[in-house]
PDB file of C-alpha atoms and ligand atoms in Angstrom:
ATOM      1  CA  MET A   1     -63.891 198.692 -11.357  1.00  0.00           C
ATOM      2  CA  THR A   2     -61.909 200.345 -14.151  1.00  0.00           C
ATOM      3  CA  GLU A   3     -62.299 198.518 -17.419  1.00  0.00           C
ATOM      4  CA  ILE A   4     -59.262 197.928 -19.590  1.00  0.00           C
ATOM      5  CA  ILE A   5     -59.929 198.482 -23.288  1.00  0.00           C
ATOM      6  CA  ARG A   6     -57.389 197.737 -25.986  1.00  0.00           C
ATOM      7  CA  SER A   7     -59.296 198.335 -29.214  1.00  0.00           C
ATOM      8  CA  ILE A   8     -60.402 201.519 -30.931  1.00  0.00           C
ATOM      9  CA  ALA A   9     -63.670 199.870 -32.004  1.00  0.00           C
ATOM     10  CA  GLU A  10     -64.622 199.173 -28.390  1.00  0.00           C
ATOM     11  CA  ILE A  11     -63.803 202.724 -27.310  1.00  0.00           C
ATOM     12  CA  ARG A  12     -65.936 204.076 -30.157  1.00  0.00           C
ATOM     13  CA  ALA A  13     -68.889 201.881 -29.130  1.00  0.00           C
ATOM     14  CA  ILE A  14     -68.634 203.049 -25.517  1.00  0.00           C
ATOM     15  CA  ARG A  15     -68.309 206.654 -26.676  1.00  0.00           C
ATOM     16  CA  GLU A  16     -71.473 206.345 -28.757  1.00  0.00           C
ATOM     17  CA  ASN A  17     -73.474 205.219 -25.733  1.00  0.00           C
ATOM     18  CA  LEU A  18     -72.038 208.052 -23.662  1.00  0.00           C
ATOM     19  CA  VAL A  19     -73.208 210.606 -26.246  1.00  0.00           C
ATOM     20  CA  LYS A  20     -76.688 209.106 -26.174  1.00  0.00           C
ATOM     21  CA  ALA A  21     -76.673 209.382 -22.384  1.00  0.00           C
ATOM     22  CA  ASP A  22     -75.494 213.015 -22.605  1.00  0.00           C
ATOM     23  CA  LYS A  23     -72.397 212.309 -20.521  1.00  0.00           C
ATOM     24  CA  ILE A  24     -69.412 214.647 -20.237  1.00  0.00           C
ATOM     25  CA  VAL A  25     -66.266 212.746 -21.192  1.00  0.00           C
ATOM     26  CA  GLY A  26     -62.756 213.554 -19.972  1.00  0.00           C
ATOM     27  CA  LEU A  27     -59.497 212.186 -21.369  1.00  0.00           C
ATOM     28  CA  VAL A  28     -56.186 211.981 -19.508  1.00  0.00           C
ATOM     29  CA  PRO A  29     -53.437 210.985 -21.952  1.00  0.00           C
ATOM     30  CA  THR A  30     -50.421 209.307 -20.317  1.00  0.00           C
ATOM     31  CA  MET A  31     -47.556 206.990 -21.139  1.00  0.00           C
ATOM     32  CA  GLY A  32     -48.277 204.930 -18.048  1.00  0.00           C
ATOM     33  CA  TYR A  33     -46.163 204.096 -14.990  1.00  0.00           C
ATOM     34  CA  LEU A  34     -48.599 206.313 -13.166  1.00  0.00           C
ATOM     35  CA  HIS A  35     -47.622 208.489 -10.230  1.00  0.00           C
ATOM     36  CA  ALA A  36     -49.192 211.257  -8.149  1.00  0.00           C
ATOM     37  CA  GLY A  37     -48.717 213.744 -11.006  1.00  0.00           C
ATOM     38  CA  HIS A  38     -50.979 211.657 -13.234  1.00  0.00           C
ATOM     39  CA  GLN A  39     -53.300 211.135 -10.280  1.00  0.00           C
ATOM     40  CA  SER A  40     -53.870 214.879  -9.916  1.00  0.00           C
ATOM     41  CA  LEU A  41     -54.937 215.052 -13.582  1.00  0.00           C
ATOM     42  CA  ILE A  42     -57.355 212.159 -13.091  1.00  0.00           C
ATOM     43  CA  GLU A  43     -58.778 213.713  -9.911  1.00  0.00           C
ATOM     44  CA  THR A  44     -59.388 217.008 -11.730  1.00  0.00           C
ATOM     45  CA  ALA A  45     -61.031 215.112 -14.584  1.00  0.00           C
ATOM     46  CA  LYS A  46     -63.266 213.245 -12.122  1.00  0.00           C
ATOM     47  CA  LYS A  47     -64.492 216.546 -10.690  1.00  0.00           C
ATOM     48  CA  GLN A  48     -65.410 217.989 -14.103  1.00  0.00           C
ATOM     49  CA  CYS A  49     -66.602 214.941 -16.067  1.00  0.00           C
ATOM     50  CA  ASP A  50     -69.132 212.115 -15.804  1.00  0.00           C
ATOM     51  CA  PHE A  51     -66.831 209.609 -17.458  1.00  0.00           C
ATOM     52  CA  VAL A  52     -63.023 209.540 -17.380  1.00  0.00           C
ATOM     53  CA  ILE A  53     -60.814 207.730 -19.881  1.00  0.00           C
ATOM     54  CA  VAL A  54     -57.123 207.402 -19.030  1.00  0.00           C
ATOM     55  CA  SER A  55     -55.002 206.428 -22.001  1.00  0.00           C
ATOM     56  CA  ASP A  56     -51.838 204.487 -21.234  1.00  0.00           C
ATOM     57  CA  PHE A  57     -49.843 204.394 -24.434  1.00  0.00           C
ATOM     58  CA  LEU A  58     -46.074 204.438 -24.790  1.00  0.00           C
ATOM     59  CA  ASN A  59     -45.981 206.418 -28.002  1.00  0.00           C
ATOM     60  CA  PRO A  60     -43.000 205.332 -30.143  1.00  0.00           C
ATOM     61  CA  LEU A  61     -43.455 208.318 -32.434  1.00  0.00           C
ATOM     62  CA  GLN A  62     -42.381 210.815 -29.792  1.00  0.00           C
ATOM     63  CA  PHE A  63     -39.026 209.172 -29.012  1.00  0.00           C
ATOM     64  CA  GLY A  64     -35.871 209.898 -30.987  1.00  0.00           C
ATOM     65  CA  PRO A  65     -33.638 207.001 -32.118  1.00  0.00           C
ATOM     66  CA  SER A  66     -31.163 207.506 -29.255  1.00  0.00           C
ATOM     67  CA  GLU A  67     -33.797 208.114 -26.584  1.00  0.00           C
ATOM     68  CA  ASP A  68     -35.149 205.836 -23.858  1.00  0.00           C
ATOM     69  CA  LEU A  69     -38.137 204.157 -25.580  1.00  0.00           C
ATOM     70  CA  SER A  70     -36.836 200.622 -24.991  1.00  0.00           C
ATOM     71  CA  LYS A  71     -36.159 201.152 -21.284  1.00  0.00           C
ATOM     72  CA  TYR A  72     -39.135 203.407 -20.458  1.00  0.00           C
ATOM     73  CA  PRO A  73     -40.813 201.899 -17.357  1.00  0.00           C
ATOM     74  CA  ARG A  74     -44.060 199.950 -17.901  1.00  0.00           C
ATOM     75  CA  ASP A  75     -46.301 198.247 -15.348  1.00  0.00           C
ATOM     76  CA  LEU A  76     -49.839 197.568 -16.509  1.00  0.00           C
ATOM     77  CA  GLU A  77     -50.870 195.768 -13.337  1.00  0.00           C
ATOM     78  CA  LYS A  78     -49.787 198.679 -11.137  1.00  0.00           C
ATOM     79  CA  ASP A  79     -51.417 201.227 -13.480  1.00  0.00           C
ATOM     80  CA  LEU A  80     -54.685 199.319 -13.472  1.00  0.00           C
ATOM     81  CA  ILE A  81     -54.780 199.250  -9.662  1.00  0.00           C
ATOM     82  CA  ALA A  82     -53.940 202.966  -9.591  1.00  0.00           C
ATOM     83  CA  VAL A  83     -56.652 204.065 -12.055  1.00  0.00           C
ATOM     84  CA  ASP A  84     -59.152 201.872 -10.265  1.00  0.00           C
ATOM     85  CA  GLN A  85     -58.360 203.554  -6.938  1.00  0.00           C
ATOM     86  CA  MET A  86     -58.582 206.941  -8.619  1.00  0.00           C
ATOM     87  CA  GLY A  87     -62.012 206.094  -9.991  1.00  0.00           C
ATOM     88  CA  ALA A  88     -61.268 206.316 -13.722  1.00  0.00           C
ATOM     89  CA  ASP A  89     -63.849 204.517 -15.859  1.00  0.00           C
ATOM     90  CA  ILE A  90     -61.589 203.189 -18.607  1.00  0.00           C
ATOM     91  CA  LEU A  91     -57.919 202.492 -19.038  1.00  0.00           C
ATOM     92  CA  PHE A  92     -57.307 202.649 -22.774  1.00  0.00           C
ATOM     93  CA  TYR A  93     -54.265 200.445 -23.380  1.00  0.00           C
ATOM     94  CA  PRO A  94     -53.819 200.016 -27.123  1.00  0.00           C
ATOM     95  CA  SER A  95     -50.845 198.464 -28.897  1.00  0.00           C
ATOM     96  CA  ALA A  96     -48.752 200.582 -31.254  1.00  0.00           C
ATOM     97  CA  THR A  97     -50.265 198.644 -34.168  1.00  0.00           C
ATOM     98  CA  GLU A  98     -53.773 199.434 -32.960  1.00  0.00           C
ATOM     99  CA  ILE A  99     -52.945 203.137 -32.963  1.00  0.00           C
ATOM    100  CA  TYR A 100     -50.769 203.386 -36.065  1.00  0.00           C
ATOM    101  CA  GLY A 101     -51.445 200.234 -38.096  1.00  0.00           C
ATOM    102  CA  GLU A 102     -48.737 197.883 -39.384  1.00  0.00           C
ATOM    103  CA  ASP A 103     -45.418 199.222 -40.617  1.00  0.00           C
ATOM    104  CA  PHE A 104     -45.822 202.799 -39.484  1.00  0.00           C
ATOM    105  CA  LEU A 105     -42.068 202.980 -38.835  1.00  0.00           C
ATOM    106  CA  LYS A 106     -39.715 201.308 -41.307  1.00  0.00           C
ATOM    107  CA  GLY A 107     -35.948 201.692 -41.408  1.00  0.00           C
ATOM    108  CA  GLY A 108     -36.194 204.864 -39.358  1.00  0.00           C
ATOM    109  CA  LYS A 109     -38.786 206.342 -41.743  1.00  0.00           C
ATOM    110  CA  ILE A 110     -42.235 207.356 -40.499  1.00  0.00           C
ATOM    111  CA  LEU A 111     -44.969 205.930 -42.748  1.00  0.00           C
ATOM    112  CA  THR A 112     -48.031 207.412 -41.124  1.00  0.00           C
ATOM    113  CA  THR A 113     -49.671 210.823 -41.403  1.00  0.00           C
ATOM    114  CA  VAL A 114     -48.003 213.135 -38.935  1.00  0.00           C
ATOM    115  CA  ILE A 115     -49.347 216.397 -37.571  1.00  0.00           C
ATOM    116  CA  PRO A 116     -46.653 219.038 -37.832  1.00  0.00           C
ATOM    117  CA  PRO A 117     -47.149 221.465 -34.974  1.00  0.00           C
ATOM    118  CA  GLU A 118     -46.801 225.178 -35.541  1.00  0.00           C
ATOM    119  CA  ASN A 119     -43.303 226.642 -35.018  1.00  0.00           C
ATOM    120  CA  LEU A 120     -43.648 226.521 -31.250  1.00  0.00           C
ATOM    121  CA  THR A 121     -41.391 223.477 -31.558  1.00  0.00           C
ATOM    122  CA  ASN A 122     -38.161 225.174 -32.604  1.00  0.00           C
ATOM    123  CA  LYS A 123     -37.323 226.022 -29.011  1.00  0.00           C
ATOM    124  CA  LEU A 124     -36.932 224.439 -25.560  1.00  0.00           C
ATOM    125  CA  CYS A 125     -37.478 220.650 -25.731  1.00  0.00           C
ATOM    126  CA  GLY A 126     -38.472 220.795 -29.408  1.00  0.00           C
ATOM    127  CA  LEU A 127     -35.008 221.998 -30.357  1.00  0.00           C
ATOM    128  CA  LYS A 128     -33.336 219.273 -28.333  1.00  0.00           C
ATOM    129  CA  ARG A 129     -35.717 216.468 -29.330  1.00  0.00           C
ATOM    130  CA  PRO A 130     -36.339 216.720 -33.090  1.00  0.00           C
ATOM    131  CA  GLY A 131     -39.632 215.096 -34.062  1.00  0.00           C
ATOM    132  CA  HIS A 132     -40.815 214.815 -30.461  1.00  0.00           C
ATOM    133  CA  PHE A 133     -43.725 217.231 -30.683  1.00  0.00           C
ATOM    134  CA  GLU A 134     -44.747 215.884 -34.083  1.00  0.00           C
ATOM    135  CA  GLY A 135     -45.119 212.529 -32.310  1.00  0.00           C
ATOM    136  CA  VAL A 136     -46.979 214.094 -29.391  1.00  0.00           C
ATOM    137  CA  CYS A 137     -49.402 216.096 -31.557  1.00  0.00           C
ATOM    138  CA  THR A 138     -50.055 213.124 -33.822  1.00  0.00           C
ATOM    139  CA  VAL A 139     -50.903 210.755 -31.000  1.00  0.00           C
ATOM    140  CA  VAL A 140     -52.936 213.321 -29.078  1.00  0.00           C
ATOM    141  CA  ALA A 141     -54.924 214.201 -32.219  1.00  0.00           C
ATOM    142  CA  LYS A 142     -55.566 210.487 -32.759  1.00  0.00           C
ATOM    143  CA  LEU A 143     -56.623 210.021 -29.126  1.00  0.00           C
ATOM    144  CA  PHE A 144     -58.980 212.991 -29.482  1.00  0.00           C
ATOM    145  CA  ASN A 145     -60.469 211.449 -32.630  1.00  0.00           C
ATOM    146  CA  ILE A 146     -60.855 208.058 -30.977  1.00  0.00           C
ATOM    147  CA  THR A 147     -62.296 209.168 -27.630  1.00  0.00           C
ATOM    148  CA  GLN A 148     -63.851 212.525 -28.631  1.00  0.00           C
ATOM    149  CA  PRO A 149     -63.552 213.993 -25.153  1.00  0.00           C
ATOM    150  CA  HIS A 150     -65.205 217.200 -23.993  1.00  0.00           C
ATOM    151  CA  TYR A 151     -62.200 217.869 -21.738  1.00  0.00           C
ATOM    152  CA  ALA A 152     -58.575 216.741 -21.882  1.00  0.00           C
ATOM    153  CA  TYR A 153     -56.079 217.095 -19.055  1.00  0.00           C
ATOM    154  CA  PHE A 154     -52.358 217.841 -19.356  1.00  0.00           C
ATOM    155  CA  GLY A 155     -49.705 218.720 -16.779  1.00  0.00           C
ATOM    156  CA  GLN A 156     -47.877 222.029 -16.526  1.00  0.00           C
ATOM    157  CA  LYS A 157     -44.826 219.853 -15.884  1.00  0.00           C
ATOM    158  CA  ASP A 158     -44.599 219.537 -19.691  1.00  0.00           C
ATOM    159  CA  ALA A 159     -45.217 223.244 -20.194  1.00  0.00           C
ATOM    160  CA  GLN A 160     -44.257 223.357 -23.874  1.00  0.00           C
ATOM    161  CA  GLN A 161     -46.462 220.353 -24.603  1.00  0.00           C
ATOM    162  CA  LEU A 162     -49.430 222.094 -22.976  1.00  0.00           C
ATOM    163  CA  VAL A 163     -48.928 225.256 -25.050  1.00  0.00           C
ATOM    164  CA  ILE A 164     -48.525 223.243 -28.260  1.00  0.00           C
ATOM    165  CA  ILE A 165     -51.601 221.082 -27.633  1.00  0.00           C
ATOM    166  CA  LYS A 166     -53.718 224.168 -26.899  1.00  0.00           C
ATOM    167  CA  LYS A 167     -52.501 225.732 -30.138  1.00  0.00           C
ATOM    168  CA  MET A 168     -53.148 222.561 -32.126  1.00  0.00           C
ATOM    169  CA  VAL A 169     -56.705 222.329 -30.786  1.00  0.00           C
ATOM    170  CA  LYS A 170     -57.329 225.954 -31.736  1.00  0.00           C
ATOM    171  CA  ASP A 171     -55.701 225.682 -35.166  1.00  0.00           C
ATOM    172  CA  LEU A 172     -57.547 222.473 -36.071  1.00  0.00           C
ATOM    173  CA  ASN A 173     -60.885 223.609 -34.577  1.00  0.00           C
ATOM    174  CA  ARG A 174     -61.083 220.560 -32.374  1.00  0.00           C
ATOM    175  CA  ASP A 175     -63.987 220.861 -29.959  1.00  0.00           C
ATOM    176  CA  VAL A 176     -62.221 219.925 -26.733  1.00  0.00           C
ATOM    177  CA  LYS A 177     -61.342 222.023 -23.719  1.00  0.00           C
ATOM    178  CA  VAL A 178     -57.692 221.539 -22.781  1.00  0.00           C
ATOM    179  CA  VAL A 179     -57.154 221.843 -19.034  1.00  0.00           C
ATOM    180  CA  GLY A 180     -53.683 222.489 -17.612  1.00  0.00           C
ATOM    181  CA  CYS A 181     -52.933 221.048 -14.166  1.00  0.00           C
ATOM    182  CA  PRO A 182     -50.201 222.207 -11.735  1.00  0.00           C
ATOM    183  CA  ILE A 183     -46.903 220.360 -11.261  1.00  0.00           C
ATOM    184  CA  VAL A 184     -47.010 217.739  -8.508  1.00  0.00           C
ATOM    185  CA  ARG A 185     -43.762 217.375  -6.572  1.00  0.00           C
ATOM    186  CA  GLU A 186     -42.233 215.004  -4.060  1.00  0.00           C
ATOM    187  CA  LYS A 187     -41.985 216.421  -0.510  1.00  0.00           C
ATOM    188  CA  ASP A 188     -38.411 217.503  -1.190  1.00  0.00           C
ATOM    189  CA  GLY A 189     -39.406 219.399  -4.340  1.00  0.00           C
ATOM    190  CA  LEU A 190     -38.425 216.959  -7.088  1.00  0.00           C
ATOM    191  CA  ALA A 191     -41.081 217.084  -9.822  1.00  0.00           C
ATOM    192  CA  MET A 192     -42.764 213.695 -10.148  1.00  0.00           C
ATOM    193  CA  SER A 193     -41.839 211.851 -13.318  1.00  0.00           C
ATOM    194  CA  SER A 194     -41.959 208.267 -14.546  1.00  0.00           C
ATOM    195  CA  ARG A 195     -38.275 208.748 -15.417  1.00  0.00           C
ATOM    196  CA  ASN A 196     -37.313 209.307 -11.747  1.00  0.00           C
ATOM    197  CA  ILE A 197     -37.185 205.504 -11.480  1.00  0.00           C
ATOM    198  CA  TYR A 198     -33.930 205.596 -13.487  1.00  0.00           C
ATOM    199  CA  LEU A 199     -32.161 207.491 -10.689  1.00  0.00           C
ATOM    200  CA  THR A 200     -29.876 205.905  -8.100  1.00  0.00           C
ATOM    201  CA  GLN A 201     -30.145 207.360  -4.584  1.00  0.00           C
ATOM    202  CA  LYS A 202     -27.122 209.559  -5.254  1.00  0.00           C
ATOM    203  CA  GLU A 203     -28.618 210.770  -8.531  1.00  0.00           C
ATOM    204  CA  ARG A 204     -31.994 211.259  -6.879  1.00  0.00           C
ATOM    205  CA  ASN A 205     -30.331 213.651  -4.391  1.00  0.00           C
ATOM    206  CA  ALA A 206     -28.510 215.400  -7.221  1.00  0.00           C
ATOM    207  CA  ALA A 207     -31.794 215.828  -9.113  1.00  0.00           C
ATOM    208  CA  LEU A 208     -33.062 218.158  -6.386  1.00  0.00           C
ATOM    209  CA  ILE A 209     -30.920 220.825  -8.045  1.00  0.00           C
ATOM    210  CA  LEU A 210     -33.570 221.307 -10.752  1.00  0.00           C
ATOM    211  CA  ASN A 211     -36.203 222.636  -8.380  1.00  0.00           C
ATOM    212  CA  GLN A 212     -33.627 224.377  -6.181  1.00  0.00           C
ATOM    213  CA  SER A 213     -32.200 226.320  -9.105  1.00  0.00           C
ATOM    214  CA  LEU A 214     -35.703 227.406 -10.144  1.00  0.00           C
ATOM    215  CA  GLN A 215     -36.467 228.504  -6.582  1.00  0.00           C
ATOM    216  CA  ASN A 216     -33.235 230.545  -6.476  1.00  0.00           C
ATOM    217  CA  ALA A 217     -34.298 232.247  -9.698  1.00  0.00           C
ATOM    218  CA  ARG A 218     -37.754 232.932  -8.323  1.00  0.00           C
ATOM    219  CA  ASP A 219     -36.311 234.422  -5.101  1.00  0.00           C
ATOM    220  CA  TYR A 220     -34.139 236.756  -7.171  1.00  0.00           C
ATOM    221  CA  TYR A 221     -37.103 237.756  -9.373  1.00  0.00           C
ATOM    222  CA  LEU A 222     -39.201 238.544  -6.301  1.00  0.00           C
ATOM    223  CA  GLN A 223     -36.377 240.587  -4.737  1.00  0.00           C
ATOM    224  CA  GLU A 224     -36.343 242.741  -7.835  1.00  0.00           C
ATOM    225  CA  ALA A 225     -39.937 243.839  -7.234  1.00  0.00           C
ATOM    226  CA  SER A 226     -38.915 247.471  -6.808  1.00  0.00           C
ATOM    227  CA  ASN A 227     -37.519 247.573 -10.362  1.00  0.00           C
ATOM    228  CA  LYS A 228     -39.864 247.704 -13.312  1.00  0.00           C
ATOM    229  CA  THR A 229     -37.774 245.343 -15.406  1.00  0.00           C
ATOM    230  CA  VAL A 230     -35.348 242.470 -14.882  1.00  0.00           C
ATOM    231  CA  ASN A 231     -32.675 241.280 -17.279  1.00  0.00           C
ATOM    232  CA  SER A 232     -33.437 237.677 -18.227  1.00  0.00           C
ATOM    233  CA  GLN A 233     -29.719 236.871 -18.504  1.00  0.00           C
ATOM    234  CA  ASP A 234     -29.318 237.607 -14.782  1.00  0.00           C
ATOM    235  CA  ILE A 235     -31.948 234.978 -14.027  1.00  0.00           C
ATOM    236  CA  ILE A 236     -30.519 232.464 -16.461  1.00  0.00           C
ATOM    237  CA  LYS A 237     -27.067 232.939 -14.880  1.00  0.00           C
ATOM    238  CA  ILE A 238     -28.494 232.219 -11.419  1.00  0.00           C
ATOM    239  CA  VAL A 239     -30.010 228.953 -12.650  1.00  0.00           C
ATOM    240  CA  GLU A 240     -26.824 228.019 -14.513  1.00  0.00           C
ATOM    241  CA  LYS A 241     -24.629 228.737 -11.489  1.00  0.00           C
ATOM    242  CA  SER A 242     -26.900 226.696  -9.193  1.00  0.00           C
ATOM    243  CA  ILE A 243     -26.983 223.686 -11.514  1.00  0.00           C
ATOM    244  CA  LYS A 244     -23.217 223.789 -11.990  1.00  0.00           C
ATOM    245  CA  THR A 245     -22.720 223.312  -8.236  1.00  0.00           C
ATOM    246  CA  GLN A 246     -24.008 219.763  -8.728  1.00  0.00           C
ATOM    247  CA  GLU A 247     -21.379 217.564 -10.325  1.00  0.00           C
ATOM    248  CA  LEU A 248     -23.870 214.904 -11.510  1.00  0.00           C
ATOM    249  CA  ALA A 249     -25.903 217.508 -13.394  1.00  0.00           C
ATOM    250  CA  LYS A 250     -25.361 218.675 -16.967  1.00  0.00           C
ATOM    251  CA  ILE A 251     -27.509 221.450 -18.437  1.00  0.00           C
ATOM    252  CA  ASP A 252     -29.403 220.649 -21.633  1.00  0.00           C
ATOM    253  CA  TYR A 253     -31.131 224.023 -21.792  1.00  0.00           C
ATOM    254  CA  ILE A 254     -32.314 226.923 -19.659  1.00  0.00           C
ATOM    255  CA  SER A 255     -34.983 229.113 -21.286  1.00  0.00           C
ATOM    256  CA  LEU A 256     -36.890 232.118 -20.114  1.00  0.00           C
ATOM    257  CA  VAL A 257     -39.875 232.684 -22.376  1.00  0.00           C
ATOM    258  CA  ASP A 258     -43.328 234.117 -22.726  1.00  0.00           C
ATOM    259  CA  PRO A 259     -45.645 231.402 -21.303  1.00  0.00           C
ATOM    260  CA  PHE A 260     -48.088 231.651 -24.222  1.00  0.00           C
ATOM    261  CA  THR A 261     -45.921 232.228 -27.299  1.00  0.00           C
ATOM    262  CA  LEU A 262     -42.751 230.582 -25.925  1.00  0.00           C
ATOM    263  CA  GLU A 263     -40.769 233.485 -27.379  1.00  0.00           C
ATOM    264  CA  ASP A 264     -37.444 234.246 -25.709  1.00  0.00           C
ATOM    265  CA  LYS A 265     -37.490 237.317 -23.545  1.00  0.00           C
ATOM    266  CA  THR A 266     -34.426 239.462 -22.924  1.00  0.00           C
ATOM    267  CA  THR A 267     -36.078 241.997 -20.640  1.00  0.00           C
ATOM    268  CA  LEU A 268     -38.752 240.968 -18.203  1.00  0.00           C
ATOM    269  CA  ASP A 269     -41.487 243.388 -17.308  1.00  0.00           C
ATOM    270  CA  ILE A 270     -42.458 242.621 -13.730  1.00  0.00           C
ATOM    271  CA  ALA A 271     -46.114 243.247 -14.542  1.00  0.00           C
ATOM    272  CA  HIS A 272     -46.101 240.079 -16.663  1.00  0.00           C
ATOM    273  CA  GLU A 273     -45.602 236.355 -16.129  1.00  0.00           C
ATOM    274  CA  TYR A 274     -42.760 234.326 -17.615  1.00  0.00           C
ATOM    275  CA  LEU A 275     -41.983 230.656 -17.994  1.00  0.00           C
ATOM    276  CA  LEU A 276     -38.559 229.572 -16.792  1.00  0.00           C
ATOM    277  CA  ALA A 277     -38.011 226.061 -18.164  1.00  0.00           C
ATOM    278  CA  ILE A 278     -35.019 223.762 -17.829  1.00  0.00           C
ATOM    279  CA  ALA A 279     -33.841 220.342 -18.952  1.00  0.00           C
ATOM    280  CA  VAL A 280     -30.944 218.736 -17.119  1.00  0.00           C
ATOM    281  CA  PHE A 281     -29.151 215.427 -17.548  1.00  0.00           C
ATOM    282  CA  ILE A 282     -28.549 213.713 -14.227  1.00  0.00           C
ATOM    283  CA  GLY A 283     -26.126 210.871 -13.821  1.00  0.00           C
ATOM    284  CA  GLU A 284     -22.602 209.638 -13.464  1.00  0.00           C
ATOM    285  CA  ASP A 285     -22.920 208.507 -17.093  1.00  0.00           C
ATOM    286  CA  VAL A 286     -23.383 211.685 -19.060  1.00  0.00           C
ATOM    287  CA  HIS A 287     -26.839 211.835 -20.729  1.00  0.00           C
ATOM    288  CA  LYS A 288     -28.154 209.104 -18.446  1.00  0.00           C
ATOM    289  CA  THR A 289     -31.458 210.600 -17.331  1.00  0.00           C
ATOM    290  CA  ARG A 290     -32.906 213.753 -18.798  1.00  0.00           C
ATOM    291  CA  LEU A 291     -35.286 215.549 -16.451  1.00  0.00           C
ATOM    292  CA  ILE A 292     -37.343 218.667 -17.097  1.00  0.00           C
ATOM    293  CA  ASP A 293     -38.861 221.189 -14.744  1.00  0.00           C
ATOM    294  CA  ASN A 294     -40.224 224.710 -14.871  1.00  0.00           C
ATOM    295  CA  ILE A 295     -41.669 227.555 -12.882  1.00  0.00           C
ATOM    296  CA  ILE A 296     -43.838 230.547 -13.677  1.00  0.00           C
ATOM    297  CA  LEU A 297     -42.135 233.750 -12.553  1.00  0.00           C
ATOM    298  CA  LYS A 298     -44.636 236.312 -11.399  1.00  0.00           C
ATOM    299  CA  HIS A 299     -44.989 239.030  -8.789  1.00  0.00           C
TER     300      HIS A 299
HETATM  301  P1  LIG B   1     -46.433 211.203 -19.256  1.00  0.00           P
HETATM  302  O1  LIG B   1     -47.014 209.900 -18.825  1.00  0.00           O
HETATM  303  O2  LIG B   1     -45.102 211.522 -18.645  1.00  0.00           O
HETATM  304  O3  LIG B   1     -46.479 211.402 -20.758  1.00  0.00           O
HETATM  305  O4  LIG B   1     -47.400 212.315 -18.662  1.00  0.00           O
HETATM  306  C1  LIG B   1     -48.787 212.289 -18.905  1.00  0.00           C
HETATM  307  C2  LIG B   1     -49.390 213.577 -18.408  1.00  0.00           C
HETATM  308  O5  LIG B   1     -49.133 213.732 -17.026  1.00  0.00           O
HETATM  309  C3  LIG B   1     -48.792 214.823 -19.106  1.00  0.00           C
HETATM  310  O6  LIG B   1     -49.826 215.753 -19.360  1.00  0.00           O
HETATM  311  C4  LIG B   1     -47.834 215.341 -18.088  1.00  0.00           C
HETATM  312  O7  LIG B   1     -47.596 216.731 -18.186  1.00  0.00           O
HETATM  313  C5  LIG B   1     -48.550 215.003 -16.789  1.00  0.00           C
HETATM  314  N1  LIG B   1     -47.595 214.932 -15.690  1.00  0.00           N
HETATM  315  C6  LIG B   1     -46.468 214.177 -15.634  1.00  0.00           C
HETATM  316  N2  LIG B   1     -45.795 214.437 -14.489  1.00  0.00           N
HETATM  317  C7  LIG B   1     -46.503 215.386 -13.826  1.00  0.00           C
HETATM  318  C8  LIG B   1     -46.325 216.073 -12.582  1.00  0.00           C
HETATM  319  N3  LIG B   1     -45.295 215.855 -11.796  1.00  0.00           N
HETATM  320  N4  LIG B   1     -47.277 216.965 -12.233  1.00  0.00           N
HETATM  321  C9  LIG B   1     -48.343 217.207 -13.026  1.00  0.00           C
HETATM  322  N5  LIG B   1     -48.568 216.609 -14.198  1.00  0.00           N
HETATM  323  C10 LIG B   1     -47.660 215.698 -14.593  1.00  0.00           C
END
């Protein structure tokens, strides 16, 4: 039975015993409302670790003032059943005060020490969500300090997050192995996300355009195999054109970048891999639900 732990002190005590017992500890950080995407991370962790901690923390620091923090879906009971079925050992479910102390946010000002990530943030989601990756890095660094895992599991769904966390771990000499896990999709191709719950049936159908546009781009990239290089603008135009066929979709960004440095690429060398990442608002109300997706282009 998965144990629910809410305090840092308790986690530390458990961690101490695990060290004594020479156990390999894995951490799966989440914001809860667990789905099959999270499940795949937990399953991978179970294979590699003796003891798996799933954190379920809706991190206020990574939401901008006009974002969806107040309506983000939460369901502790459902999450607890899910982690239990998945065989996780602990569900770490702290309050914001437990993580950040009292008064860490006052009048829109952040009053806690924040980890500023390296400049990998001034692109893709980082450009569109100022402060987001500062919030992510801060909470992940805190979760690493609290749980001291040997391994930590993150999804390729949040490709920029994965790159930034790997860089942070390297830059700060944190002794944890960051493991990236593939994107889990619904049968029809929609990437699983806790935010999919916001979608009406009509919007849910419209949201398929994210994956479809990426597939169109991939098909084009593969067709170009006989050329040594491909112009990235041609690929971006294919994605743009596909998304614009869907009237409920509004492009936030389309980026074609190096998957490690996140640098924009104008010419693609078919011998290399590239990350094609998109964010799209879906909804009859503009800006209703912002979804992200990505694909690695490779021959
Ligand atoms: P979240 O709860 O949305 O913050 O996600 C927690 C972790 O699960 C992150 O590392 C995400 O990248 C990962 N994740 C979310 N959705 C998926 C998905 N569809 N496939 C794989 N990993 C995912």
